[in-house]
Short mmCIF file of C-alpha atoms in Angstrom, two decimals:
data_model
loop_
_atom_site.label_atom_id
_atom_site.label_comp_id
_atom_site.label_asym_id
_atom_site.label_seq_id
_atom_site.Cartn_x
_atom_site.Cartn_y
_atom_site.Cartn_z
CA UNK A 11 30.27 8.16 -55.07
CA UNK A 12 28.38 5.85 -52.68
CA UNK A 13 28.89 2.85 -54.92
CA UNK A 14 32.62 3.55 -55.09
CA UNK A 15 33.02 3.74 -51.32
CA UNK A 16 30.67 0.94 -50.22
CA UNK A 17 33.38 -1.67 -50.70
CA UNK A 18 35.23 -0.32 -47.66
CA UNK A 19 32.25 -1.15 -45.43
CA UNK A 20 31.93 -4.78 -46.51
CA UNK A 21 33.73 -7.76 -45.01
CA UNK A 22 33.89 -11.56 -45.18
CA UNK A 23 31.12 -13.07 -47.32
CA UNK A 24 29.68 -9.67 -48.26
CA UNK A 25 33.07 -8.50 -49.55
CA UNK A 26 33.49 -11.68 -51.65
CA UNK A 27 29.99 -11.26 -53.03
CA UNK A 28 30.76 -7.66 -54.03
CA UNK A 29 34.01 -8.62 -55.75
CA UNK A 30 32.29 -11.41 -57.69
CA UNK A 31 29.40 -9.22 -58.87
CA UNK A 32 30.96 -5.76 -59.10
CA UNK A 33 30.52 -5.57 -62.87
CA UNK A 34 26.73 -5.94 -62.50
CA UNK A 35 26.38 -2.90 -60.26
CA UNK A 36 25.77 -0.19 -62.86
CA UNK A 37 24.27 2.19 -60.31
CA UNK A 38 23.36 2.45 -56.63
CA UNK A 39 19.79 1.19 -57.12
CA UNK A 40 21.01 -1.98 -58.83
CA UNK A 41 23.45 -2.58 -55.97
CA UNK A 42 20.70 -2.16 -53.34
CA UNK A 43 18.34 -4.52 -55.12
CA UNK A 44 21.01 -7.21 -55.52
CA UNK A 45 22.09 -6.81 -51.88
CA UNK A 46 18.53 -7.26 -50.58
CA UNK A 47 17.90 -10.33 -52.71
CA UNK A 48 21.13 -11.97 -51.58
CA UNK A 49 21.24 -11.19 -47.88
CA UNK A 50 17.95 -9.71 -46.73
CA UNK A 51 15.46 -12.28 -48.03
CA UNK A 52 12.66 -9.88 -47.15
CA UNK A 53 9.80 -12.05 -48.38
CA UNK A 54 11.05 -15.16 -46.62
CA UNK A 55 11.45 -13.25 -43.38
CA UNK A 56 7.97 -11.80 -43.77
CA UNK A 57 6.40 -15.25 -44.23
CA UNK A 58 8.29 -16.58 -41.23
CA UNK A 59 7.11 -13.66 -39.09
CA UNK A 60 3.55 -14.24 -40.29
CA UNK A 61 3.68 -17.89 -39.21
CA UNK A 62 5.02 -16.93 -35.79
CA UNK A 63 2.38 -14.24 -35.39
CA UNK A 64 -0.46 -16.68 -36.06
CA UNK A 65 0.64 -19.00 -33.25
CA UNK A 66 2.15 -16.53 -30.76
CA UNK A 67 0.58 -16.76 -27.31
CA UNK A 68 1.65 -15.52 -23.91
CA UNK A 69 3.72 -18.21 -22.21
CA UNK A 70 3.26 -19.30 -18.56
CA UNK A 71 5.25 -16.95 -16.35
CA UNK A 72 5.83 -14.47 -19.20
CA UNK A 73 5.01 -10.85 -18.42
CA UNK A 74 2.42 -9.05 -20.49
CA UNK A 75 5.03 -6.42 -21.45
CA UNK A 76 7.33 -9.05 -22.98
CA UNK A 77 4.46 -10.66 -24.87
CA UNK A 78 3.11 -7.35 -26.20
CA UNK A 79 6.49 -6.09 -27.45
CA UNK A 80 7.22 -9.38 -29.21
CA UNK A 81 3.82 -9.37 -30.95
CA UNK A 82 4.24 -5.75 -32.06
CA UNK A 83 7.68 -6.61 -33.46
CA UNK A 84 6.20 -9.49 -35.47
CA UNK A 85 3.43 -7.21 -36.73
CA UNK A 86 6.03 -4.75 -37.99
CA UNK A 87 7.95 -7.50 -39.76
CA UNK A 88 4.79 -8.73 -41.47
CA UNK A 89 3.51 -5.30 -42.43
CA UNK A 90 5.12 -2.03 -41.43
CA UNK A 91 1.86 -0.17 -42.07
CA UNK A 92 -0.44 -2.70 -40.32
CA UNK A 93 -3.65 -1.02 -39.08
CA UNK A 94 -4.21 -0.56 -35.36
CA UNK A 95 -7.25 -2.84 -35.23
CA UNK A 96 -5.21 -5.74 -36.66
CA UNK A 97 -2.44 -5.21 -34.12
CA UNK A 98 -4.98 -5.20 -31.30
CA UNK A 99 -6.57 -8.39 -32.66
CA UNK A 100 -3.19 -10.14 -32.69
CA UNK A 101 -2.47 -8.98 -29.14
CA UNK A 102 -5.86 -10.09 -27.81
CA UNK A 103 -5.90 -13.54 -29.37
CA UNK A 104 -2.78 -14.71 -27.52
CA UNK A 105 -2.87 -12.84 -24.22
CA UNK A 106 -3.46 -14.88 -21.05
CA UNK A 107 -7.03 -15.63 -19.99
CA UNK A 108 -7.10 -13.38 -16.92
CA UNK A 109 -6.01 -10.27 -18.84
CA UNK A 110 -8.26 -11.20 -21.75
CA UNK A 111 -11.37 -11.22 -19.56
CA UNK A 112 -10.47 -7.80 -18.10
CA UNK A 113 -9.64 -6.21 -21.47
CA UNK A 114 -12.74 -7.66 -23.10
CA UNK A 115 -15.12 -5.28 -21.32
CA UNK A 116 -13.68 -2.25 -23.12
CA UNK A 117 -13.06 -1.50 -26.79
CA UNK A 118 -9.59 -0.27 -27.71
CA UNK A 119 -8.94 1.67 -30.90
CA UNK A 120 -5.24 2.33 -30.28
CA UNK A 121 -2.47 -0.05 -29.35
CA UNK A 122 -0.94 2.32 -26.83
CA UNK A 123 -4.19 2.41 -24.82
CA UNK A 124 -4.28 -1.38 -24.58
CA UNK A 125 -0.61 -1.51 -23.61
CA UNK A 126 -1.12 1.11 -20.91
CA UNK A 127 -4.09 -0.80 -19.48
CA UNK A 128 -2.04 -4.01 -19.33
CA UNK A 129 0.71 -2.18 -17.45
CA UNK A 130 -1.79 -0.89 -14.90
CA UNK A 131 -3.13 -4.40 -14.31
CA UNK A 132 0.38 -5.79 -13.92
CA UNK A 133 1.27 -3.10 -11.37
CA UNK A 134 -1.88 -3.80 -9.35
CA UNK A 135 -1.15 -7.53 -9.45
CA UNK A 136 2.38 -6.99 -8.10
CA UNK A 137 1.07 -4.95 -5.19
CA UNK A 138 -1.55 -7.52 -4.24
CA UNK A 139 -0.75 -9.71 -1.25
CA UNK A 140 -1.44 -13.32 -2.08
CA UNK A 141 -1.59 -16.17 0.38
CA UNK A 142 -0.12 -19.40 -0.85
CA UNK A 143 -2.01 -22.59 -0.18
CA UNK A 144 -0.60 -24.54 2.75
CA UNK A 145 1.22 -27.66 1.60
CA UNK A 146 0.71 -30.52 4.01
CA UNK A 147 3.83 -32.51 4.88
CA UNK A 148 3.83 -36.24 4.04
CA UNK A 149 2.64 -38.68 6.73
CA UNK A 150 0.97 -35.84 8.65
CA UNK A 151 -2.73 -36.28 9.34
CA UNK A 152 -5.10 -33.38 8.84
CA UNK A 153 -6.49 -31.45 11.79
CA UNK A 154 -10.05 -30.31 12.18
CA UNK A 155 -9.20 -26.79 10.97
CA UNK A 156 -7.45 -27.99 7.80
CA UNK A 157 -9.71 -30.78 6.57
CA UNK A 158 -10.71 -30.68 2.97
CA UNK A 159 -13.83 -32.21 1.52
CA UNK A 160 -12.06 -35.22 0.01
CA UNK A 161 -10.18 -35.87 3.26
CA UNK A 162 -13.41 -35.78 5.25
CA UNK A 163 -15.15 -38.19 2.88
CA UNK A 164 -12.25 -40.62 3.10
CA UNK A 165 -12.24 -40.39 6.89
CA UNK A 166 -15.98 -41.08 7.10
CA UNK A 167 -15.66 -44.12 4.84
CA UNK A 168 -12.80 -45.52 6.92
CA UNK A 169 -14.70 -45.04 10.18
CA UNK A 170 -17.83 -46.65 8.80
CA UNK A 171 -15.88 -49.70 7.61
CA UNK A 172 -14.16 -50.07 10.97
CA UNK A 173 -17.42 -49.76 12.89
CA UNK A 174 -19.22 -52.29 10.69
CA UNK A 175 -16.34 -54.80 10.93
CA UNK A 176 -16.25 -54.36 14.70
CA UNK A 177 -20.00 -54.61 15.16
CA UNK A 178 -20.99 -57.48 12.83
CA UNK A 179 -19.19 -60.29 14.74
CA UNK A 180 -21.07 -59.30 17.90
CA UNK A 181 -24.37 -59.52 16.07
CA UNK A 182 -23.58 -63.03 14.82
CA UNK A 183 -22.67 -64.28 18.34
CA UNK A 184 -25.88 -63.04 19.99
CA UNK A 185 -28.09 -65.39 17.91
CA UNK A 186 -31.23 -63.33 18.06
CA UNK A 187 -33.24 -61.68 15.35
CA UNK A 188 -33.34 -57.95 15.04
CA UNK A 189 -36.63 -56.37 14.08
CA UNK A 190 -35.02 -54.51 11.15
CA UNK A 191 -31.65 -53.46 9.77
CA UNK A 192 -32.44 -49.93 10.91
CA UNK A 193 -31.18 -50.90 14.41
CA UNK A 194 -27.73 -51.72 13.00
CA UNK A 195 -27.70 -48.58 10.88
CA UNK A 196 -28.63 -46.35 13.83
CA UNK A 197 -25.90 -47.81 16.04
CA UNK A 198 -23.26 -47.44 13.31
CA UNK A 199 -24.47 -43.91 12.65
CA UNK A 200 -24.15 -43.00 16.34
CA UNK A 201 -20.62 -44.43 16.47
CA UNK A 202 -19.56 -42.49 13.39
CA UNK A 203 -21.06 -39.23 14.66
CA UNK A 204 -19.32 -39.68 17.99
CA UNK A 205 -16.00 -40.32 16.21
CA UNK A 206 -16.47 -37.24 14.01
CA UNK A 207 -17.64 -34.92 16.79
CA UNK A 208 -14.12 -33.59 17.59
CA UNK A 209 -13.76 -32.59 13.91
CA UNK A 210 -17.12 -30.92 13.44
CA UNK A 211 -17.82 -29.23 16.81
CA UNK A 212 -15.68 -28.31 19.82
CA UNK A 213 -15.60 -31.11 22.39
CA UNK A 214 -17.71 -30.37 25.47
CA UNK A 215 -16.20 -30.94 28.86
CA UNK A 216 -17.87 -32.72 31.79
CA UNK A 217 -20.60 -34.24 29.65
CA UNK A 218 -22.12 -37.54 30.57
CA UNK A 219 -21.47 -40.44 28.18
CA UNK A 220 -24.25 -41.33 25.76
CA UNK A 221 -26.08 -44.50 26.76
CA UNK A 222 -27.52 -46.52 23.96
CA UNK A 223 -30.45 -48.81 24.44
CA UNK A 224 -30.21 -52.41 23.28
CA UNK A 225 -32.46 -53.62 20.45
CA UNK A 226 -36.07 -54.41 21.35
CA UNK A 227 -35.60 -58.19 20.93
CA UNK A 228 -32.70 -58.29 23.39
CA UNK A 229 -34.59 -56.20 25.97
CA UNK A 230 -37.59 -58.56 25.78
CA UNK A 231 -35.36 -61.60 26.39
CA UNK A 232 -33.78 -59.95 29.42
CA UNK A 233 -37.21 -59.16 30.90
CA UNK A 234 -38.41 -62.74 30.41
CA UNK A 235 -35.30 -64.16 32.08
CA UNK A 236 -35.58 -61.81 35.08
CA UNK A 237 -39.30 -62.64 35.60
CA UNK A 238 -38.81 -66.40 35.40
CA UNK A 239 -39.14 -68.16 38.87
CA UNK A 240 -36.02 -69.93 40.20
CA UNK A 241 -36.17 -73.78 40.02
CA UNK A 242 -37.23 -75.62 43.23
CA UNK A 243 -35.28 -78.48 44.73
CA UNK A 244 -38.32 -80.80 44.54
CA UNK A 245 -38.42 -80.27 40.73
CA UNK A 246 -35.00 -81.82 40.29
#
């Protein structure tokens, strides 16, 4: 009876296939087998699902629910009676790193328990208030409250270069020997610290300016010149 009425439920290519092979359908079982071989391609679909399952991983921005349901669908296509531990293994190997680290601390024997735990984590994540990192506008310099480590390093390097370039010509014009390069380093260091002081500590009001002493060689020359007696008219 079923074989006699099935023709009314077929259309297009399936109806042509039935008309061309109707003589081969001796019973309902033979019809089912021929139908599956022609249109279902069960084994080919199973192999394709197996390939997808081996490489399936949660995509960026994809929810855990979407990933889990897709993996479970692939598991069913590969093996309708797949054990629970295999399903869990397939789910764990492709889930995102954050969820993986949380789920790793507990053993799951049933798929529904793992799915429920993922839903709880997703709900908690949605409720969490996150603060997005401030994006600095182009051509806007950083303030003292928003400086990052790389910005501070770059600023220090720039200030040191400027101070050295400004200071070295003065040293060459004085034509005296410094006792050591430590004098130059200390002066440059003081200039840099003074330039950075508004960024590191609040600026103090009504503070006297810092007076720096000249190098020892320059002080000695000034003392000798001040102690020298003025020339007499009879010496000329």
